[in-house]
CSV table of C-alpha atoms in Angstrom, one decimal:
chain,number,residue,atom,x,y,z
A,1,MET,CA,92.7,102.1,101.3
A,2,LYS,CA,95.9,100.2,102.2
A,3,GLU,CA,94.5,99.9,105.7
A,4,VAL,CA,91.4,98.2,104.5
A,5,GLN,CA,93.4,95.9,102.3
A,6,ASP,CA,95.6,94.9,105.2
A,7,ILE,CA,92.7,94.4,107.6
A,8,VAL,CA,90.9,92.1,105.1
A,9,ARG,CA,94.1,90.1,104.6
A,10,ALA,CA,94.8,89.8,108.4
A,11,PHE,CA,91.2,88.7,109.0
A,12,GLU,CA,91.5,85.9,106.5
A,13,GLU,CA,94.7,84.7,108.1
A,14,ALA,CA,93.1,84.8,111.6
A,15,ARG,CA,90.0,82.9,110.3
A,16,LYS,CA,92.2,80.2,108.8
A,17,GLU,CA,94.0,79.9,112.2
A,18,GLY,CA,90.7,79.8,114.1
A,19,LYS,CA,91.4,83.0,116.0
A,20,GLN,CA,88.7,85.4,117.2
A,21,THR,CA,88.9,88.9,116.0
A,22,ALA,CA,87.3,92.3,116.6
A,23,LEU,CA,87.2,95.4,114.5
A,24,ALA,CA,87.7,98.9,116.1
A,25,THR,CA,86.4,101.8,114.0
A,26,VAL,CA,86.6,105.5,114.6
A,27,VAL,CA,83.0,106.5,114.1
A,28,HIS,CA,83.0,110.1,115.3
A,29,VAL,CA,85.5,112.8,116.3
A,30,GLN,CA,84.9,116.1,117.9
A,31,GLY,CA,88.0,118.4,117.9
A,32,SER,CA,91.5,117.3,117.1
A,33,SER,CA,92.7,113.7,116.7
A,34,TYR,CA,95.4,111.8,114.9
A,35,ARG,CA,92.9,109.7,112.9
A,36,ARG,CA,89.5,110.6,111.5
A,37,PRO,CA,86.2,108.8,111.2
A,38,GLY,CA,86.6,105.7,109.1
A,39,ALA,CA,90.0,104.7,110.6
A,40,ARG,CA,90.0,101.0,111.5
A,41,MET,CA,92.1,98.4,113.4
A,42,LEU,CA,91.6,94.7,113.5
A,43,VAL,CA,92.5,93.0,116.8
A,44,THR,CA,93.0,89.2,117.2
A,45,GLU,CA,92.6,87.4,120.4
A,46,ASP,CA,96.3,86.9,120.8
A,47,GLY,CA,96.9,90.7,120.5
A,48,LYS,CA,97.9,91.2,116.9
A,49,LEU,CA,96.9,94.6,115.6
A,50,THR,CA,96.4,95.6,111.9
A,51,GLY,CA,95.6,99.1,111.1
A,52,ALA,CA,95.4,102.1,113.5
A,53,ILE,CA,92.9,104.2,115.3
A,54,SER,CA,95.4,106.7,116.7
A,55,GLY,CA,99.0,107.6,116.6
A,56,GLY,CA,99.7,104.7,119.0
A,57,CYS,CA,98.2,106.1,122.2
A,58,LEU,CA,94.8,104.4,122.1
A,59,GLU,CA,95.8,101.0,120.7
A,60,GLY,CA,96.8,99.4,124.1
A,61,ASP,CA,93.6,100.3,125.8
A,62,ALA,CA,91.5,99.5,122.7
A,63,LEU,CA,93.2,96.0,122.6
A,64,ARG,CA,92.0,95.3,126.2
A,65,LYS,CA,88.5,96.4,125.4
A,66,ALA,CA,88.5,94.4,122.1
A,67,ARG,CA,89.4,91.3,124.0
A,68,LEU,CA,86.4,91.9,126.3
A,69,ALA,CA,84.1,92.4,123.3
A,70,MET,CA,85.3,89.1,121.9
A,71,VAL,CA,84.6,87.3,125.2
A,72,GLN,CA,81.2,88.9,125.6
A,73,GLN,CA,80.4,88.7,121.9
A,74,LYS,CA,78.9,92.2,122.2
A,75,ALA,CA,79.8,95.4,120.4
A,76,MET,CA,80.8,98.3,122.6
A,77,LEU,CA,81.3,102.1,122.1
A,78,VAL,CA,84.3,103.6,123.8
A,79,THR,CA,84.8,107.3,124.3
A,80,TYR,CA,88.3,108.8,124.7
A,81,ASP,CA,88.1,112.4,125.8
A,82,THR,CA,91.6,113.9,125.4
A,83,THR,CA,90.3,117.2,126.7
A,84,ASP,CA,89.8,115.5,130.0
A,85,GLU,CA,92.7,115.4,132.4
A,86,ASP,CA,91.6,112.1,133.8
A,87,ASP,CA,92.2,110.4,130.5
A,88,ALA,CA,95.7,111.9,130.5
A,89,LYS,CA,96.3,110.5,134.0
A,90,LEU,CA,95.3,107.0,132.7
A,91,GLY,CA,97.9,107.2,130.0
A,92,VAL,CA,95.6,107.6,127.0
A,93,GLY,CA,96.2,111.3,126.3
A,94,LEU,CA,96.8,111.8,122.6
A,95,GLY,CA,98.6,115.1,122.8
A,96,CYS,CA,95.6,116.3,120.8
A,97,ASN,CA,92.5,118.0,122.1
A,98,GLY,CA,89.4,116.1,121.0
A,99,ILE,CA,86.8,113.5,121.8
A,100,ILE,CA,87.1,110.2,119.9
A,101,GLN,CA,84.3,107.7,119.6
A,102,ILE,CA,85.5,104.1,118.9
A,103,LEU,CA,83.1,101.3,118.1
A,104,ILE,CA,84.5,97.8,118.8
A,105,GLU,CA,82.7,94.9,117.1
A,106,PRO,CA,83.5,91.2,117.6
A,107,ILE,CA,83.6,89.6,114.2
A,108,ASN,CA,81.6,86.4,113.5
A,109,PRO,CA,83.3,84.8,110.4
A,110,ASP,CA,80.2,82.7,109.8
A,111,ASN,CA,78.1,85.8,109.3
A,112,PRO,CA,78.2,86.8,105.6
A,113,GLU,CA,77.3,90.3,106.6
A,114,ASN,CA,80.0,90.9,109.1
A,115,PRO,CA,81.9,94.2,108.6
A,116,VAL,CA,85.1,92.7,107.3
A,117,THR,CA,83.4,90.6,104.8
A,118,LEU,CA,81.5,93.7,103.6
A,119,LEU,CA,84.8,95.5,103.2
A,120,GLN,CA,86.1,92.5,101.2
A,121,SER,CA,83.0,92.9,98.9
A,122,PHE,CA,84.0,96.6,98.4
A,123,LEU,CA,87.5,95.6,97.5
A,124,ASP,CA,86.3,93.0,95.0
A,125,ASN,CA,84.4,95.5,93.0
A,126,ARG,CA,86.0,98.7,91.7
A,127,GLN,CA,83.2,101.1,92.6
A,128,HIS,CA,82.2,103.6,95.3
A,129,ALA,CA,80.2,102.1,98.2
A,130,VAL,CA,78.7,103.1,101.5
A,131,LEU,CA,79.0,101.4,104.8
A,132,VAL,CA,76.6,102.4,107.6
A,133,THR,CA,77.6,101.9,111.2
A,134,LEU,CA,75.0,102.6,113.9
A,135,PHE,CA,75.7,103.4,117.6
A,136,SER,CA,74.1,105.0,120.6
A,137,LEU,CA,76.0,108.0,121.9
A,138,ASP,CA,73.5,108.7,124.7
A,139,TYR,CA,73.3,105.2,126.1
A,140,GLN,CA,76.7,103.6,125.6
A,141,ALA,CA,75.8,100.7,127.9
A,142,ALA,CA,72.9,99.8,125.6
A,143,MET,CA,73.2,97.4,122.7
A,144,GLN,CA,75.3,98.9,119.9
A,145,PRO,CA,73.9,97.8,116.5
A,146,GLY,CA,77.3,98.3,114.8
A,147,THR,CA,77.8,97.8,111.0
A,148,CYS,CA,74.4,97.3,109.6
A,149,LEU,CA,74.1,98.3,105.9
A,150,PHE,CA,76.3,98.2,102.8
A,151,ALA,CA,75.3,99.8,99.5
A,152,THR,CA,77.0,100.1,96.2
A,153,GLU,CA,76.7,102.2,93.1
A,154,GLY,CA,75.3,99.2,91.3
A,155,GLY,CA,72.3,99.3,93.6
A,156,ALA,CA,73.2,96.3,95.7
A,157,ILE,CA,72.1,96.7,99.3
A,158,VAL,CA,73.1,94.4,102.1
A,159,GLY,CA,71.3,94.6,105.5
A,160,GLY,CA,67.8,94.6,106.8
A,161,PHE,CA,65.9,96.1,109.7
A,162,GLN,CA,62.8,95.4,111.7
A,163,ASP,CA,62.3,99.1,111.9
A,164,LYS,CA,61.4,99.9,108.2
A,165,SER,CA,61.3,103.6,108.8
A,166,LEU,CA,64.9,103.5,109.9
A,167,GLU,CA,65.8,101.2,107.0
A,168,LYS,CA,64.2,103.6,104.5
A,169,ALA,CA,66.1,106.6,106.0
A,170,LEU,CA,69.4,104.8,106.0
A,171,ILE,CA,69.1,103.7,102.4
A,172,ALA,CA,68.1,107.2,101.3
A,173,ASP,CA,71.1,108.7,103.1
A,174,ALA,CA,73.4,106.0,101.7
A,175,GLN,CA,72.3,107.0,98.2
A,176,GLU,CA,72.8,110.7,99.0
A,177,VAL,CA,76.4,109.9,100.1
A,178,LEU,CA,77.0,108.1,96.9
A,179,ARG,CA,75.7,111.1,94.9
A,180,THR,CA,77.6,113.8,96.8
A,181,ARG,CA,80.7,111.7,97.4
A,182,THR,CA,80.7,112.9,101.0
A,183,SER,CA,80.2,110.9,104.2
A,184,MET,CA,77.7,112.1,106.8
A,185,THR,CA,76.8,111.5,110.4
A,186,LYS,CA,73.2,111.7,111.5
A,187,THR,CA,71.1,110.8,114.5
A,188,TYR,CA,67.9,108.9,113.8
A,189,ALA,CA,65.4,109.6,116.6
A,190,THR,CA,62.2,107.6,117.4
A,191,PRO,CA,60.0,108.0,120.5
A,192,GLN,CA,61.8,105.0,122.0
A,193,THR,CA,65.4,105.6,121.2
A,194,ALA,CA,68.0,107.6,119.2
A,195,LEU,CA,70.7,106.0,117.2
A,196,THR,CA,73.6,107.8,115.4
A,197,GLY,CA,74.7,106.5,112.1
A,198,PHE,CA,78.1,107.0,110.5
A,199,VAL,CA,77.2,106.8,106.8
A,200,GLU,CA,80.7,106.4,105.3
A,201,LEU,CA,81.7,106.8,101.7
A,202,LEU,CA,84.3,104.1,100.6
A,203,LYS,CA,86.4,105.1,97.6
A,204,PRO,CA,88.1,102.7,95.3
A,205,ALA,CA,91.9,102.7,95.4
A,206,VAL,CA,93.7,105.2,93.2
A,207,SER,CA,94.4,103.6,89.8
A,208,LEU,CA,97.7,104.9,88.6
A,209,ILE,CA,98.6,104.4,84.9
A,210,ILE,CA,102.3,105.0,84.2
A,211,ALA,CA,103.2,105.5,80.5
A,212,GLY,CA,106.8,104.6,80.4
A,213,ALA,CA,108.7,101.6,81.7
A,214,GLY,CA,112.1,103.2,82.3
A,215,ASN,CA,114.1,102.8,85.5
A,216,ASP,CA,112.7,106.1,86.9
A,217,ALA,CA,109.2,104.5,86.8
A,218,ILE,CA,110.1,101.7,89.2
A,219,PRO,CA,110.2,103.8,92.4
A,220,VAL,CA,106.9,105.4,91.4
A,221,THR,CA,105.2,102.0,91.4
A,222,GLU,CA,106.9,101.1,94.7
A,223,MET,CA,105.7,104.2,96.5
A,224,ALA,CA,102.2,103.8,95.0
A,225,ALA,CA,102.1,100.2,96.4
A,226,ILE,CA,102.9,101.5,99.9
A,227,LEU,CA,99.7,103.5,99.6
A,228,GLY,CA,97.7,100.6,98.3
A,229,TRP,CA,97.2,102.2,94.8
A,230,GLN,CA,96.6,99.9,91.9
A,231,THR,CA,99.3,100.5,89.3
A,232,THR,CA,99.5,99.8,85.6
A,233,VAL,CA,102.8,100.3,83.6
A,234,VAL,CA,102.5,100.6,79.9
A,235,ASP,CA,105.2,100.9,77.2
A,236,ARG,CA,105.7,99.9,73.6
A,237,ARG,CA,109.1,98.4,74.4
A,238,ALA,CA,108.6,94.7,75.3
A,239,SER,CA,112.1,94.4,76.8
A,240,TYR,CA,111.3,97.2,79.3
A,241,ALA,CA,107.6,96.5,80.1
A,242,THR,CA,108.0,93.3,82.1
A,243,ALA,CA,106.5,92.0,85.3
A,244,GLU,CA,110.0,91.2,86.5
A,245,ARG,CA,111.1,94.8,86.3
A,246,PHE,CA,107.8,96.0,88.0
A,247,PRO,CA,106.9,93.5,90.7
A,248,ALA,CA,104.9,96.2,92.6
A,249,ALA,CA,102.6,96.9,89.6
A,250,GLN,CA,99.3,95.0,89.3
A,251,GLN,CA,99.5,95.1,85.5
A,252,VAL,CA,102.3,95.6,82.9
A,253,LEU,CA,101.2,96.2,79.3
A,254,VAL,CA,103.1,96.3,76.0
A,255,ALA,CA,101.0,98.7,73.8
A,256,LYS,CA,101.1,101.5,71.4
A,257,PRO,CA,99.5,104.8,72.6
A,258,GLU,CA,96.3,104.2,70.7
A,259,GLN,CA,95.9,100.8,72.3
A,260,VAL,CA,96.2,101.8,75.9
A,261,LEU,CA,92.7,103.1,76.8
A,262,SER,CA,91.1,99.9,75.4
A,263,LYS,CA,93.1,97.8,77.8
A,264,ILE,CA,92.3,99.6,81.1
A,265,LYS,CA,89.2,100.7,83.0
A,266,LEU,CA,88.8,104.5,83.6
A,267,ASP,CA,87.0,106.0,86.5
A,268,GLU,CA,87.2,109.1,88.7
A,269,GLN,CA,90.0,107.6,90.7
A,270,THR,CA,92.2,106.9,87.6
A,271,VAL,CA,95.3,109.1,87.1
A,272,PHE,CA,98.0,109.1,84.5
A,273,VAL,CA,101.7,109.9,84.5
A,274,LEU,CA,103.5,110.3,81.2
A,275,MET,CA,107.2,109.5,81.6
A,276,THR,CA,108.2,107.5,78.5
A,277,HIS,CA,111.0,110.0,77.6
A,278,ASN,CA,109.6,109.7,74.1
A,279,TYR,CA,108.0,112.9,72.8
A,280,ASN,CA,105.8,111.3,70.2
A,281,TYR,CA,104.5,108.6,72.6
A,282,ASP,CA,103.6,111.1,75.3
A,283,THR,CA,102.0,113.5,72.8
A,284,ALA,CA,99.9,110.6,71.4
A,285,MET,CA,98.8,109.7,74.9
A,286,LEU,CA,98.0,113.3,75.7
A,287,ARG,CA,95.9,113.6,72.6
A,288,GLN,CA,93.7,110.8,73.9
A,289,LEU,CA,93.5,111.9,77.5
A,290,LEU,CA,92.8,115.6,77.2
A,291,PRO,CA,89.2,115.2,76.0
A,292,LEU,CA,88.4,112.8,78.8
A,293,GLN,CA,89.2,115.5,81.5
A,294,MET,CA,90.9,113.0,83.8
A,295,PRO,CA,91.4,114.2,87.4
A,296,TYR,CA,95.2,114.2,86.9
A,297,VAL,CA,97.6,113.8,84.0
A,298,GLY,CA,101.2,114.4,84.9
A,299,VAL,CA,103.8,115.0,82.2
A,300,LEU,CA,107.5,114.5,83.0
A,301,GLY,CA,109.9,116.9,81.5
A,302,PRO,CA,110.4,120.7,81.2
A,303,LYS,CA,107.5,123.1,80.9
A,304,LYS,CA,108.7,124.0,77.3
A,305,LYS,CA,108.2,120.4,76.3
A,306,LEU,CA,104.6,120.4,77.5
A,307,GLU,CA,103.9,123.7,75.9
A,308,ARG,CA,105.2,122.4,72.6
A,309,MET,CA,103.0,119.3,72.9
A,310,LEU,CA,99.9,121.4,73.6
A,311,GLU,CA,100.7,123.8,70.7
A,312,GLU,CA,101.1,120.8,68.4
A,313,LEU,CA,97.7,119.4,69.4
A,314,GLN,CA,96.1,122.7,68.8
A,315,GLU,CA,97.7,123.0,65.4
A,316,GLU,CA,96.1,119.6,64.6
A,317,GLY,CA,92.7,121.2,65.2
A,318,MET,CA,92.2,120.1,68.8
A,319,GLN,CA,90.3,122.8,70.8
A,320,LEU,CA,91.7,122.8,74.3
A,321,SER,CA,89.3,124.2,77.0
A,322,GLU,CA,90.6,125.7,80.2
A,323,GLU,CA,89.2,122.7,82.1
A,324,GLU,CA,91.2,120.3,79.9
A,325,ARG,CA,94.4,122.3,80.5
A,326,LYS,CA,93.8,122.3,84.3
A,327,SER,CA,93.9,118.5,84.4
A,328,VAL,CA,97.5,118.5,83.1
A,329,TYR,CA,100.4,118.9,85.5
A,330,GLY,CA,103.7,119.6,84.0
A,331,PRO,CA,106.5,119.6,85.0
A,332,VAL,CA,105.1,116.8,87.1
A,333,GLY,CA,105.3,116.7,90.9
A,334,LEU,CA,105.5,119.0,93.9
A,335,ASP,CA,108.4,121.4,94.3
A,336,VAL,CA,110.4,119.5,96.9
A,337,GLY,CA,113.8,119.9,95.4
A,338,ALA,CA,113.8,116.4,93.9
A,339,GLU,CA,116.9,115.2,92.0
A,340,THR,CA,117.1,111.4,92.1
A,341,SER,CA,114.5,109.1,90.6
A,342,GLU,CA,113.3,108.2,94.1
A,343,GLU,CA,112.9,111.9,95.1
A,344,ILE,CA,111.1,112.6,91.8
A,345,ALA,CA,108.8,109.6,92.5
A,346,LEU,CA,108.0,111.1,96.0
A,347,ALA,CA,107.2,114.5,94.3
A,348,ILE,CA,104.9,112.8,91.8
A,349,VAL,CA,103.0,110.6,94.3
A,350,SER,CA,102.6,113.6,96.7
A,351,GLU,CA,101.2,115.8,94.0
A,352,ILE,CA,98.7,113.1,92.9
A,353,LYS,CA,97.5,112.7,96.5
A,354,ALA,CA,97.2,116.5,97.0
A,355,VAL,CA,95.2,116.9,93.7
A,356,LEU,CA,92.8,114.1,94.5
A,357,SER,CA,92.3,115.5,98.1
A,358,LYS,CA,91.8,118.9,96.6
A,359,ARG,CA,94.7,120.3,98.5
A,360,VAL,CA,97.6,122.5,97.3
A,361,GLY,CA,100.5,120.7,98.9
A,362,THR,CA,101.7,123.5,101.2
A,363,SER,CA,103.4,123.0,104.6
A,364,LEU,CA,100.9,122.4,107.4
A,365,ARG,CA,102.9,124.9,109.4
A,366,ASP,CA,101.7,127.6,107.1
A,367,LYS,CA,98.0,126.5,107.2
A,368,GLN,CA,95.9,129.1,108.9
A,369,ASP,CA,92.9,126.8,109.5
A,370,VAL,CA,92.7,123.4,111.2
A,371,ILE,CA,94.2,120.4,109.3
A,372,HIS,CA,90.9,118.6,108.9
A,373,SER,CA,87.6,120.3,108.2
A,374,ARG,CA,85.3,120.4,111.2
A,375,GLU,CA,82.2,120.2,109.0
A,376,GLY,CA,82.1,116.4,109.4
A,377,GLU,CA,81.8,116.7,113.2
A,378,LYS,CA,78.3,118.1,112.9
A,379,ILE,CA,75.6,115.5,113.7
A,380,LYS,CA,72.3,116.2,112.0
A,381,GLN,CA,69.2,114.8,113.5
A,382,VAL,CA,66.0,113.4,111.9
A,383,THR,CA,62.9,112.2,113.6
A,384,LEU,CA,61.5,109.0,112.2
A,385,GLU,CA,57.8,108.3,112.1
């Protein structure tokens, strides 16, 4: 998410300065690579790079090709085969073992449907969206359609096609991606041609609500900002909950526990961390959050404190299901041996990322399988009438 935010910002700066730009997007990966499909990099005509499509090995070559795309005003698909020794001889070996497809699109700022403007539309509205990018794997020298459709949960669809059967298929797949919350790659074949579409799910930034405006909450907001998360800090103490103390937060609220939920928007990307160091405030917040089954509620403090809070809520008559209990993480954070407030912040942010990614936060060294699932590498094919 931070990458998209930075690209949109860099594009706007380049537009104001009258500079040409091109967007490089990883659209498909087979095997191992540093970045996965959806990774992006904006290139300006004077060589400024924002974002990344690799660990640094591809950027130089991609810059040269992006400049060519700007001159020709024509999208191009570039293949980097790191299983091929010739690529290694040319200096683009990644130290991985995969085939990476990069689509490079020159950006026309006057086109309201250019890919960066569509990404801006996504950022402006806090909801899931789908961006469809079409390319030809079989005929790379042919015209590459590029970014062609944008769909939102609200039903808005941007993009149109002369081929109505293709348009219908893409819209249906975009809606399926929104429903399943999983991107897909599919080839759409006709008697004349075959185009592959990367139907990409765009998720809103994580919305982190921190209950507690103590000094230990400050590094949590700072680390969240590095990731591009949207952070709200709330506390009942007006002298603590100030924008001056939390410049990295998007919102700072002074509110009692029963007022908090009415002041924020909740969705499936919203997570909470309770760290007020006030037992009654945290308990009151937990009382409101448990029935909502939020994806993550972290509670700072010892396990006995959390157990006491849950027992107290049950004594009040609250029936706690297993699913409600599973959404609560206390003591908060991964076990990284944290002691200082900065280390604790690292443990908290890492645990939130792991939970939202449905990972357990173990060392990659001990992982028996590949780091990234290879399921997304499969390209389904459908024949259009």
